[in-house]
GROMACS .gro file of C-alpha atoms in nm:
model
  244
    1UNK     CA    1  14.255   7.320  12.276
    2UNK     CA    2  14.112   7.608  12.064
    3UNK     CA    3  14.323   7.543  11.776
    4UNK     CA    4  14.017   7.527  11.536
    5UNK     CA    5  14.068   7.844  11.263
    6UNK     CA    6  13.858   7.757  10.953
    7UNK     CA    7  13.815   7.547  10.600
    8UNK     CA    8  14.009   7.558  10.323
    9UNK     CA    9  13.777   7.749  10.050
   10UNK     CA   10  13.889   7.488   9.792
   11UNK     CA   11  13.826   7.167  10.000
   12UNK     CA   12  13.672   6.976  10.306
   13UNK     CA   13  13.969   7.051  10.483
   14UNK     CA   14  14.018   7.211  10.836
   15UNK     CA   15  14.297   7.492  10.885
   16UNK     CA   16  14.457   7.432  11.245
   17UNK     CA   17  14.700   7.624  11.435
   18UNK     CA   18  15.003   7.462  11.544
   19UNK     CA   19  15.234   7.480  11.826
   20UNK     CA   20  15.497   7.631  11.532
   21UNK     CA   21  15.249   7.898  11.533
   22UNK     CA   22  15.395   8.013  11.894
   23UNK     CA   23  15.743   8.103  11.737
   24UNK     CA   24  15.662   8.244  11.374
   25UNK     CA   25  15.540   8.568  11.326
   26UNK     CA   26  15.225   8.621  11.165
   27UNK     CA   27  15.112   8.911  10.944
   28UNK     CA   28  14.681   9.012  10.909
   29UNK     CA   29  14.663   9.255  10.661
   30UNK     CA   30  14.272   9.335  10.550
   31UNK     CA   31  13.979   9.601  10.507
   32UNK     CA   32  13.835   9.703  10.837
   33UNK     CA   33  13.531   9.469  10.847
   34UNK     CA   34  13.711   9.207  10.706
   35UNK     CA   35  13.738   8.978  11.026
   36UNK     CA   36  14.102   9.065  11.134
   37UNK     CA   37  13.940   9.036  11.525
   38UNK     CA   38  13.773   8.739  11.434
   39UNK     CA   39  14.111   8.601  11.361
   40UNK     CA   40  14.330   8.718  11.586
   41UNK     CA   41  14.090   8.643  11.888
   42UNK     CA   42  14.119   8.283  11.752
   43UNK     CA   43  14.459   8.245  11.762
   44UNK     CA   44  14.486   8.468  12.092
   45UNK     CA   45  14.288   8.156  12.264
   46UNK     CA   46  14.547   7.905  12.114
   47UNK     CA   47  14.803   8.096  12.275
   48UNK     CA   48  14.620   8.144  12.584
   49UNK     CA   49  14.551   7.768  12.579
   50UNK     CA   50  14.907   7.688  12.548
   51UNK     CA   51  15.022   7.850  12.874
   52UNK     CA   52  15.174   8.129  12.726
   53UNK     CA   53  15.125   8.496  12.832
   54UNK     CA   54  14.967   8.744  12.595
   55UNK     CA   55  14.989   9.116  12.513
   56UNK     CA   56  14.756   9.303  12.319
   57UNK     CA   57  14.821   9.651  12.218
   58UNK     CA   58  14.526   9.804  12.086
   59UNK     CA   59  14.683  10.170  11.893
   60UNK     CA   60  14.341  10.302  11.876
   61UNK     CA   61  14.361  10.387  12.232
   62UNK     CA   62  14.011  10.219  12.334
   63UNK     CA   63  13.866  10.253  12.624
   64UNK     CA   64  13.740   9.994  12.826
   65UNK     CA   65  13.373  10.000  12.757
   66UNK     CA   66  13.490  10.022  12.401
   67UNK     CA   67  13.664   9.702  12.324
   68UNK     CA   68  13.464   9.398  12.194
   69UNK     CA   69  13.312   9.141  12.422
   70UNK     CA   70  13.449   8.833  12.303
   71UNK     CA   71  13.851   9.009  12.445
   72UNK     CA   72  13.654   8.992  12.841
   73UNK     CA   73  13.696   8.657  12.875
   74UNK     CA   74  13.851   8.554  13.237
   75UNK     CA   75  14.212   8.632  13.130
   76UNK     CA   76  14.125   9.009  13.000
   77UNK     CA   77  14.317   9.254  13.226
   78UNK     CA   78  14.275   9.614  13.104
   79UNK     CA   79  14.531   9.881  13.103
   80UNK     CA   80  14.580  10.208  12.957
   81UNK     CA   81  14.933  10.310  12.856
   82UNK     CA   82  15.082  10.658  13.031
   83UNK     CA   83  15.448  10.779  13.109
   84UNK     CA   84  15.334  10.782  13.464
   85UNK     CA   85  15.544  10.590  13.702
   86UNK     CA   86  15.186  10.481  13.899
   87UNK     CA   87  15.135  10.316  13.513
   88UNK     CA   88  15.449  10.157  13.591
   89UNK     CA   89  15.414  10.005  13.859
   90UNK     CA   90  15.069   9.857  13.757
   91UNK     CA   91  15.210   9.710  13.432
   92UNK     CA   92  15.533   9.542  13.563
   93UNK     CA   93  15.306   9.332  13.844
   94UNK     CA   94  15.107   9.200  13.594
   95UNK     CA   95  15.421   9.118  13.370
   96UNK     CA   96  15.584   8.959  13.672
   97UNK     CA   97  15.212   8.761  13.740
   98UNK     CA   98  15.229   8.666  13.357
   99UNK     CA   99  14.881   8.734  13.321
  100UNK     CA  100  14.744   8.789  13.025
  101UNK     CA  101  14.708   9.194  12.948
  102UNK     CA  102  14.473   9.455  12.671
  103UNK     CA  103  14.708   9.753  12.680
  104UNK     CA  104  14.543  10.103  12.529
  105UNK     CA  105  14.839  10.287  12.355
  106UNK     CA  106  14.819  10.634  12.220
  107UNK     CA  107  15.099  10.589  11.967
  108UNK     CA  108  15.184  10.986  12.010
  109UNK     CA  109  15.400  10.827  12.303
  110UNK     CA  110  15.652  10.692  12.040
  111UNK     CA  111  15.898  10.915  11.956
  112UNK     CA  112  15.929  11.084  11.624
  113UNK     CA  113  16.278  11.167  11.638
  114UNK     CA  114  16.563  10.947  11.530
  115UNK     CA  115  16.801  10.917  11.833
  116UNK     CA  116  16.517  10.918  12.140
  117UNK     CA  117  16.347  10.582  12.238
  118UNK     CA  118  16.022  10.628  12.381
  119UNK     CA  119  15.915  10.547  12.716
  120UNK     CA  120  15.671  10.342  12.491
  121UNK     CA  121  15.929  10.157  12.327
  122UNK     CA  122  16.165  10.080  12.662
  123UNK     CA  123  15.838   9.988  12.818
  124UNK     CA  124  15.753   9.716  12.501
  125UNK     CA  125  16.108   9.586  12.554
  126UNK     CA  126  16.036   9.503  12.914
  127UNK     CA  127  16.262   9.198  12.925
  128UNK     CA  128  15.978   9.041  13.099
  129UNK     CA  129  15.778   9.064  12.794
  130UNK     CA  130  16.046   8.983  12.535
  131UNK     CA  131  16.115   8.624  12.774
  132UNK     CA  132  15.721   8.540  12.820
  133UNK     CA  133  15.515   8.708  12.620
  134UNK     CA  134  15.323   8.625  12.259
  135UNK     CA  135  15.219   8.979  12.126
  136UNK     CA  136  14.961   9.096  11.906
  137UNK     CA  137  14.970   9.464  11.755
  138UNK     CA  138  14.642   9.603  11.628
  139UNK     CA  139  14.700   9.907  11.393
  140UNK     CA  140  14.427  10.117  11.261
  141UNK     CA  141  14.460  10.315  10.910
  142UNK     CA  142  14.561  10.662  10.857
  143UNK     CA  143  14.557  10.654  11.310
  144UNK     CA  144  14.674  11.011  11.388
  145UNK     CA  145  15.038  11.018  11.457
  146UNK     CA  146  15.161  10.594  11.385
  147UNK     CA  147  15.277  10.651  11.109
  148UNK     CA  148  15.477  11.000  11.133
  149UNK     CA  149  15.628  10.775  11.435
  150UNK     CA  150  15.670  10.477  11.266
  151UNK     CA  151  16.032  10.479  11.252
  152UNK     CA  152  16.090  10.407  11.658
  153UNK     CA  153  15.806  10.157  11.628
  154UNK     CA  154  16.012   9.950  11.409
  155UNK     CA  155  16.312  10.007  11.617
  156UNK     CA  156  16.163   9.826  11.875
  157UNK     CA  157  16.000   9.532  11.656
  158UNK     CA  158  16.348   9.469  11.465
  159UNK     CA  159  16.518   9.406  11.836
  160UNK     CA  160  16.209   9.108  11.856
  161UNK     CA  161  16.439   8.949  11.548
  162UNK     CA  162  16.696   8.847  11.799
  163UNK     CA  163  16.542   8.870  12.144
  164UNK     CA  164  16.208   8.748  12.155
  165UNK     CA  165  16.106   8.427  12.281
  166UNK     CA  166  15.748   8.375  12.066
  167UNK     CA  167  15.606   8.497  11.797
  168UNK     CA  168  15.368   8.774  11.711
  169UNK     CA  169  15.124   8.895  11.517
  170UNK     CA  170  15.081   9.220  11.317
  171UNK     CA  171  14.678   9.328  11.225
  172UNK     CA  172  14.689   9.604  11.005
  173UNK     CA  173  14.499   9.777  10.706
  174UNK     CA  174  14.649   9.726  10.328
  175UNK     CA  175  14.658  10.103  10.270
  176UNK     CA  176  14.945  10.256  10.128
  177UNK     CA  177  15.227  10.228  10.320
  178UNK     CA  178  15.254   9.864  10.294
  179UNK     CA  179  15.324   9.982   9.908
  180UNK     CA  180  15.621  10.127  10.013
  181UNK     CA  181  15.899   9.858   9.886
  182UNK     CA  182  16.080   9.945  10.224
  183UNK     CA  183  15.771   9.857  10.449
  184UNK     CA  184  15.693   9.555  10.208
  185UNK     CA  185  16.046   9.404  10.267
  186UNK     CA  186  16.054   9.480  10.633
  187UNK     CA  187  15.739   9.312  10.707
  188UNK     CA  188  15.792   9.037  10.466
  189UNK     CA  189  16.095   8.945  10.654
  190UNK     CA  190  15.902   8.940  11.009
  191UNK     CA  191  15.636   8.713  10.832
  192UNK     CA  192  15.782   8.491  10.623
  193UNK     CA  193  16.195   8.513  10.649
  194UNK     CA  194  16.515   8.637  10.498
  195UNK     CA  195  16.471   8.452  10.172
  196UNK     CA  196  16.155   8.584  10.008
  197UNK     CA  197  15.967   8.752   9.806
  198UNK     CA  198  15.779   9.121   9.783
  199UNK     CA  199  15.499   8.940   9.556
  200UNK     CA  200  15.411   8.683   9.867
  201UNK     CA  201  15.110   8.954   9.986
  202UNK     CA  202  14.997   9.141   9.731
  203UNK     CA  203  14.755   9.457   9.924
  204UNK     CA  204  14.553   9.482   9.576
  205UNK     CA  205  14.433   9.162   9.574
  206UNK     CA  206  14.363   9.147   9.994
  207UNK     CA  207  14.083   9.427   9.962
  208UNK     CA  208  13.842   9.197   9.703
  209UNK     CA  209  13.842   8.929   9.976
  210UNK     CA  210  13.455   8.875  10.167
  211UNK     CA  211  13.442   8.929  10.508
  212UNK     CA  212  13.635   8.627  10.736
  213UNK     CA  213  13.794   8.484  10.424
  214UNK     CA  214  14.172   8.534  10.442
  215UNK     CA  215  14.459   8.447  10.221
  216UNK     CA  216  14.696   8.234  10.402
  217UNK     CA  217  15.054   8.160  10.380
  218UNK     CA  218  15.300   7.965  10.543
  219UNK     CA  219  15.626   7.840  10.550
  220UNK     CA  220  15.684   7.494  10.552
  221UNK     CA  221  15.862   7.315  10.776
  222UNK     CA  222  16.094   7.085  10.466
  223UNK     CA  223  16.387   7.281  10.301
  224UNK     CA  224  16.365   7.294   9.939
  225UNK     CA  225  16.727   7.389   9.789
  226UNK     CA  226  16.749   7.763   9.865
  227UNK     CA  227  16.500   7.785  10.123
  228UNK     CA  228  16.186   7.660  10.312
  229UNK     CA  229  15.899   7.666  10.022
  230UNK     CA  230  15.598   7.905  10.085
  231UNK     CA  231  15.215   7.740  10.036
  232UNK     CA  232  14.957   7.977   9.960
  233UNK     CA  233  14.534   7.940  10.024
  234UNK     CA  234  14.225   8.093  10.069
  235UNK     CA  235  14.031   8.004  10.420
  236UNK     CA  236  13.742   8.094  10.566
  237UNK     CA  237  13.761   8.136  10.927
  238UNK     CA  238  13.476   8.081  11.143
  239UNK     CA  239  13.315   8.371  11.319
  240UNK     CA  240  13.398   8.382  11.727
  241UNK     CA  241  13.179   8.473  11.937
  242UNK     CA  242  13.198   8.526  12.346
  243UNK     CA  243  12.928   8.590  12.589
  244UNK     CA  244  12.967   8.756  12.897
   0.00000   0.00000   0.00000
């Protein structure tokens, strides 16, 4: 089991994932550079090595010979998201297979209007996915048209609240619009729960941190009187490497 992340920067002590890890949702927010990949390929192979399925939607629209090496491991199956029905057909037989899939998204395919779903968005709902699937979303700053589309994007990530089976986890830049109190709160709620607090990630602090050291949180498992108490620390996560 690859459940290995790091050391605590302030002892001797290792940082593991844990099976809990499967059903909360996690949040990466840091610089590009800062070892968000590093991360989120380490907890990709946890989930891999716990027999669950894995989507990863990569919003800069990469193309094959572009993604990093240490993704083509054995269970890296590469597709590239269109509104073609040949698309389609592809992606539902490798939801039905559960195998593990690197999905290319343009995120001009969501919609920018208030009352149209995207293809993009029925196809992320793919009941198939919501039932079996752990998913990781990789958002890149200022990426041409997320954000002006943001709105059915979060549509589809609210309806995870109350249908999704596992977790997932968010990697994104701490650029502006995770100022935006609205933003804050949402994504606050997917991290750490309804009882919480806007303070819990503060962006300002996140860009001073050196490469692969991240500021971790958590919610604890024990109820304190109004809610599960939040522990806070800075870890340094060991660099992952894969060779083909």
């Amino acid at each position: 089991m690859r459940d290995k992340l790091g050391k605590y920067v302030s002892s001797i002590n290792t940082l593991k994932v844990e099976e809990r890890a499967l059903y909360y949702n996690t949040l990466i927010l840091a610089e590009e550079g800062a070892g968000k990949t590093n991360l989120a390929c380490r907890i990709r192979n946890f989930v891999i090595d716990s027999n669950v399925a894995t989507l990863y939607l990569d919003f800069s629209n990469s193309e094959e010979h572009e993604i990093e090496y240490r993704y083509k491991d054995e269970h890296f199956n590469y597709i590239k998201f269109d509104e073609s029905d040949a698309f389609q057909e592809k992606f539902n037989a490798l939801v039905e297979a559960k195998k593990h899939i690197y999905m290319a998204v343009d995120p001009n395919f969501f919609s920018n209007k208030k009352d149209i779903t995207s293809k993009l968005t029925l196809t992320l709902q793919h009941k198939g996915l919501l039932a079996n699937y752990y998913y990781f979303f990789h958002d890149i700053e200022n990426l041409n048209g997320f954000y002006t589309r943001f709105e059915d994007f979060l549509l589809y990530m609210l309806n995870f609240l109350n249908l999704k089976k596992y977790g997932l986890t968010f990697l994104a830049q701490p650029h502006s619009t995770f100022e935006n109190p609205q933003i804050k709160l949402l994504f606050t709620f997917l991290y750490l729960g309804k009882c919480s607090n806007l303070e819990y990630f503060n962006t300002a602090s996140l860009k001073k941190m050196p490469k692969n050291q991240f500021f971790y949180q958590y919610r604890t498992n024990y109820q304190t009187l109004l809610f599960n108490d939040i522990k806070s620390n800075v870890v340094e996560i060991d660099e992952y490497t894969f060779d083909v």
